Amino acid sequence: AQSVTQPDIHITVSEGASLELRCNYSYGATPYLFWYVQSPGQGLQLLLKYFSGDTLVQGIKGFEAEFKRSQSSFNLRKPSVHWSDAAEYFCAVGPNLYNNNDMRFGAGTRLTVKP
Amino acid sequence: DGGITQSPKYLFRKEGQNVTLSCEQNLNHDAMYWYRQDPGQGLRLIYYSQIVNDFQKGDIAEGYSVSREKKESFPLTVTSAQKNPTAFYLCATRNTGDPYGNTIYFGEGSWLTVV
């Protein structure tokens, strides 16, 4: 069964500093990988996704993620964090064309941005 | 406006009562999902439906029921059998005809509090 692990429950960074959020997945086939962001009390917004091709994926709000098959990882990065990036971030591994199972989410990483 | 509409945003329920959360979408997506979110636990799947008049249990279906009589609507009933219903509930949809990622899109969520 597919699963996702986000090792960091909470991360604090200073505004302007770089950011990397870790995500490891377990999946037997080629994964569809996603990063979502959630502001308090809101739904989840898609930041970026990977399904094939270039392993470095660009998303919205200046985020990017790199798929590393050898490490089963899909880490999210941003070179310079803004105060508005404070939120909860979820990594997910999703259904593919041949698997009707649902998307599996990590437990989330809460990002705090210090002024 | 296109999207996913969840209502109500906030709902209070007395113990022993059933309540129904509404989810309506005009994205013409075939698949619809209900997730429950608790702090520190990420998202857990309650039920999902790939087509009208068909739905499947997710990981935590006990104490919940759903119906899918129309493509646009996927209401969730939280029954009195649900032991700990206080949570944030998220409805989501997916375009099963999308060969490039099968992204799941989320509504804004509904808060249910049992008093």
GROMACS .gro file of C-alpha atoms in nm:
model
  230
    1ALA     CA    1   0.000   0.000   0.000
    2GLN     CA    2   0.114   0.348  -0.072
    3SER     CA    3   0.214   0.575   0.214
    4VAL     CA    4   0.375   0.911   0.276
    5THR     CA    5   0.600   1.027   0.558
    6GLN     CA    6   0.675   1.386   0.647
    7PRO     CA    7   0.946   1.363   0.912
    8ASP     CA    8   0.915   1.720   1.037
    9ILE     CA    9   0.599   1.812   1.227
   10HIS     CA   10   0.694   2.177   1.271
   11ILE     CA   11   0.961   2.395   1.113
   12THR     CA   12   1.051   2.755   1.192
   13VAL     CA   13   1.249   2.968   0.949
   14SER     CA   14   1.331   3.337   0.931
   15GLU     CA   15   1.178   3.549   0.661
   16GLY     CA   16   1.410   3.555   0.364
   17ALA     CA   17   1.579   3.227   0.453
   18SER     CA   18   1.562   2.921   0.235
   19LEU     CA   19   1.321   2.637   0.306
   20GLU     CA   20   1.318   2.263   0.249
   21LEU     CA   21   1.031   2.042   0.360
   22ARG     CA   22   1.095   1.671   0.348
   23CYS     CA   23   0.869   1.404   0.206
   24ASN     CA   24   0.932   1.031   0.167
   25TYR     CA   25   0.692   0.794   0.000
   26SER     CA   26   0.639   0.423  -0.032
   27TYR     CA   27   0.481   0.305  -0.353
   28GLY     CA   28   0.545   0.008  -0.576
   29ALA     CA   29   0.482   0.172  -0.909
   30THR     CA   30   0.565   0.508  -1.061
   31PRO     CA   31   0.414   0.754  -0.819
   32TYR     CA   32   0.207   1.061  -0.879
   33LEU     CA   33   0.334   1.307  -0.616
   34PHE     CA   34   0.179   1.626  -0.491
   35TRP     CA   35   0.239   1.909  -0.249
   36TYR     CA   36  -0.055   2.099  -0.103
   37VAL     CA   37  -0.067   2.402   0.127
   38GLN     CA   38  -0.337   2.476   0.382
   39SER     CA   39  -0.397   2.804   0.561
   40PRO     CA   40  -0.574   2.778   0.898
   41GLY     CA   41  -0.939   2.681   0.863
   42GLN     CA   42  -0.919   2.655   0.486
   43GLY     CA   43  -0.912   2.384   0.226
   44LEU     CA   44  -0.599   2.255   0.060
   45GLN     CA   45  -0.446   2.432  -0.238
   46LEU     CA   46  -0.227   2.251  -0.488
   47LEU     CA   47   0.129   2.386  -0.503
   48LEU     CA   48   0.277   2.146  -0.757
   49LYS     CA   49   0.267   1.790  -0.882
   50TYR     CA   50   0.493   1.534  -1.044
   51PHE     CA   51   0.381   1.252  -1.267
   52SER     CA   52   0.663   1.202  -1.520
   53GLY     CA   53   0.944   1.375  -1.703
   54ASP     CA   54   1.170   1.637  -1.551
   55THR     CA   55   1.233   1.550  -1.189
   56LEU     CA   56   1.249   1.915  -1.084
   57VAL     CA   57   0.899   2.055  -1.078
   58GLN     CA   58   0.806   2.420  -1.051
   59GLY     CA   59   0.492   2.526  -0.873
   60ILE     CA   60   0.303   2.831  -0.766
   61LYS     CA   61   0.422   3.093  -0.517
   62GLY     CA   62   0.788   3.028  -0.602
   63PHE     CA   63   0.797   2.671  -0.475
   64GLU     CA   64   0.972   2.381  -0.641
   65ALA     CA   65   1.014   2.013  -0.561
   66GLU     CA   66   1.255   1.746  -0.675
   67PHE     CA   67   1.163   1.384  -0.727
   68LYS     CA   68   1.443   1.145  -0.637
   69ARG     CA   69   1.346   0.789  -0.712
   70SER     CA   70   1.660   0.642  -0.553
   71GLN     CA   71   1.572   0.808  -0.222
   72SER     CA   72   1.193   0.777  -0.255
   73SER     CA   73   1.173   1.145  -0.180
   74PHE     CA   74   0.988   1.449  -0.308
   75ASN     CA   75   1.118   1.743  -0.105
   76LEU     CA   76   0.967   2.090  -0.136
   77ARG     CA   77   1.195   2.392  -0.155
   78LYS     CA   78   1.175   2.767  -0.170
   79PRO     CA   79   1.485   2.989  -0.194
   80SER     CA   80   1.346   3.280   0.009
   81VAL     CA   81   1.051   3.245   0.244
   82HIS     CA   82   0.791   3.518   0.287
   83TRP     CA   83   0.579   3.571   0.597
   84SER     CA   84   0.271   3.474   0.394
   85ASP     CA   85   0.415   3.125   0.346
   86ALA     CA   86   0.332   3.038   0.705
   87ALA     CA   87   0.086   2.750   0.674
   88GLU     CA   88   0.065   2.373   0.688
   89TYR     CA   89   0.211   2.175   0.401
   90PHE     CA   90   0.103   1.829   0.295
   91CYS     CA   91   0.280   1.586   0.070
   92ALA     CA   92   0.067   1.325  -0.103
   93VAL     CA   93   0.102   1.026  -0.332
   94GLY     CA   94  -0.188   0.993  -0.566
   95PRO     CA   95  -0.382   0.749  -0.774
   96ASN     CA   96  -0.251   0.654  -1.111
   97LEU     CA   97  -0.439   0.548  -1.418
   98TYR     CA   98  -0.449   0.187  -1.311
   99ASN     CA   99  -0.523   0.225  -0.943
  100ASN     CA  100  -0.852   0.356  -0.818
  101ASN     CA  101  -0.732   0.394  -0.464
  102ASP     CA  102  -0.743   0.734  -0.314
  103MET     CA  103  -0.465   0.977  -0.251
  104ARG     CA  104  -0.254   0.918   0.060
  105PHE     CA  105  -0.141   1.220   0.260
  106GLY     CA  106   0.142   1.276   0.498
  107ALA     CA  107   0.065   1.409   0.844
  108GLY     CA  108   0.172   1.758   0.741
  109THR     CA  109   0.449   2.001   0.832
  110ARG     CA  110   0.355   2.327   0.997
  111LEU     CA  111   0.572   2.617   0.885
  112THR     CA  112   0.627   2.919   1.108
  113VAL     CA  113   0.803   3.223   0.964
  114LYS     CA  114   0.992   3.452   1.200
  115PRO     CA  115   1.019   3.821   1.114
  116ASP     CA  116  -1.799   3.048  -1.019
  117GLY     CA  117  -1.646   2.709  -1.074
  118GLY     CA  118  -1.548   2.499  -0.783
  119ILE     CA  119  -1.645   2.297  -0.484
  120THR     CA  120  -1.890   2.435  -0.232
  121GLN     CA  121  -1.916   2.294   0.117
  122SER     CA  122  -2.186   2.396   0.359
  123PRO     CA  123  -2.227   2.485   0.632
  124LYS     CA  124  -1.885   2.619   0.722
  125TYR     CA  125  -1.952   2.576   1.093
  126LEU     CA  126  -2.194   2.330   1.248
  127PHE     CA  127  -2.270   2.244   1.607
  128ARG     CA  128  -2.438   1.918   1.693
  129LYS     CA  129  -2.575   1.774   2.010
  130GLU     CA  130  -2.471   1.425   2.103
  131GLY     CA  131  -2.707   1.167   1.959
  132GLN     CA  132  -2.804   1.373   1.656
  133ASN     CA  133  -2.728   1.301   1.294
  134VAL     CA  134  -2.601   1.586   1.080
  135THR     CA  135  -2.544   1.616   0.707
  136LEU     CA  136  -2.263   1.809   0.544
  137SER     CA  137  -2.323   1.927   0.192
  138CYS     CA  138  -2.073   1.914  -0.094
  139GLU     CA  139  -2.161   2.045  -0.438
  140GLN     CA  140  -1.930   2.079  -0.739
  141ASN     CA  141  -1.965   2.227  -1.086
  142LEU     CA  142  -1.630   2.105  -1.218
  143ASN     CA  143  -1.792   1.809  -1.393
  144HIS     CA  144  -1.556   1.575  -1.210
  145ASP     CA  145  -1.657   1.213  -1.176
  146ALA     CA  146  -1.486   1.127  -0.851
  147MET     CA  147  -1.569   1.281  -0.517
  148TYR     CA  148  -1.418   1.227  -0.174
  149TRP     CA  149  -1.473   1.303   0.191
  150TYR     CA  150  -1.177   1.343   0.423
  151ARG     CA  151  -1.158   1.404   0.792
  152GLN     CA  152  -0.879   1.616   0.935
  153ASP     CA  153  -0.765   1.610   1.297
  154PRO     CA  154  -0.465   1.802   1.431
  155GLY     CA  155  -0.140   1.616   1.376
  156GLN     CA  156  -0.302   1.334   1.182
  157GLY     CA  157  -0.323   1.473   0.834
  158LEU     CA  158  -0.618   1.370   0.621
  159ARG     CA  159  -0.802   1.043   0.651
  160LEU     CA  160  -1.040   0.915   0.390
  161ILE     CA  161  -1.400   0.852   0.495
  162TYR     CA  162  -1.575   0.764   0.169
  163TYR     CA  163  -1.520   0.810  -0.201
  164SER     CA  164  -1.728   0.779  -0.513
  165GLN     CA  165  -1.600   0.723  -0.864
  166ILE     CA  166  -1.938   0.747  -1.039
  167VAL     CA  167  -2.299   0.826  -0.966
  168ASN     CA  168  -2.485   0.570  -0.752
  169ASP     CA  169  -2.163   0.406  -0.641
  170PHE     CA  170  -1.936   0.472  -0.346
  171GLN     CA  171  -1.669   0.295  -0.146
  172LYS     CA  172  -1.564   0.301   0.216
  173GLY     CA  173  -1.237   0.463   0.303
  174ASP     CA  174  -1.022   0.406   0.607
  175ILE     CA  175  -1.260   0.548   0.868
  176ALA     CA  176  -1.614   0.496   0.734
  177GLU     CA  177  -1.768   0.375   1.060
  178GLY     CA  178  -2.032   0.615   1.185
  179TYR     CA  179  -2.063   0.792   0.851
  180SER     CA  180  -2.287   0.750   0.548
  181VAL     CA  181  -2.296   0.903   0.201
  182SER     CA  182  -2.505   0.910  -0.113
  183ARG     CA  183  -2.425   0.993  -0.474
  184GLU     CA  184  -2.754   1.044  -0.653
  185LYS     CA  185  -2.620   1.321  -0.875
  186LYS     CA  186  -2.279   1.380  -1.026
  187GLU     CA  187  -2.264   1.725  -0.868
  188SER     CA  188  -2.348   1.626  -0.512
  189PHE     CA  189  -2.192   1.403  -0.248
  190PRO     CA  190  -2.343   1.471   0.096
  191LEU     CA  191  -2.192   1.321   0.409
  192THR     CA  192  -2.404   1.225   0.708
  193VAL     CA  193  -2.233   1.202   1.044
  194THR     CA  194  -2.445   0.966   1.248
  195SER     CA  195  -2.479   0.931   1.621
  196ALA     CA  196  -2.272   0.615   1.592
  197GLN     CA  197  -1.961   0.820   1.522
  198LYS     CA  198  -1.783   0.825   1.858
  199ASN     CA  199  -1.573   1.135   1.814
  200PRO     CA  200  -1.716   1.346   1.533
  201THR     CA  201  -1.565   1.682   1.622
  202ALA     CA  202  -1.328   1.755   1.334
  203PHE     CA  203  -1.270   1.948   1.015
  204TYR     CA  204  -1.426   1.780   0.712
  205LEU     CA  205  -1.300   1.828   0.359
  206CYS     CA  206  -1.476   1.740   0.038
  207ALA     CA  207  -1.268   1.688  -0.275
  208THR     CA  208  -1.311   1.602  -0.640
  209ARG     CA  209  -1.099   1.447  -0.912
  210ASN     CA  210  -1.126   1.440  -1.288
  211THR     CA  211  -1.085   1.071  -1.365
  212GLY     CA  212  -1.048   1.153  -1.733
  213ASP     CA  213  -0.731   1.352  -1.673
  214PRO     CA  214  -0.435   1.142  -1.786
  215TYR     CA  215  -0.180   1.388  -1.649
  216GLY     CA  216  -0.183   1.367  -1.278
  217ASN     CA  217  -0.525   1.295  -1.144
  218THR     CA  218  -0.513   1.595  -0.920
  219ILE     CA  219  -0.754   1.615  -0.629
  220TYR     CA  220  -0.919   1.953  -0.570
  221PHE     CA  221  -1.053   2.053  -0.231
  222GLY     CA  222  -1.341   2.254  -0.097
  223GLU     CA  223  -1.299   2.502   0.186
  224GLY     CA  224  -1.403   2.256   0.453
  225SER     CA  225  -1.667   2.233   0.725
  226TRP     CA  226  -1.607   2.247   1.097
  227LEU     CA  227  -1.825   2.013   1.302
  228THR     CA  228  -1.835   2.049   1.678
  229VAL     CA  229  -2.030   1.821   1.906
  230VAL     CA  230  -2.162   1.996   2.215
   0.00000   0.00000   0.00000
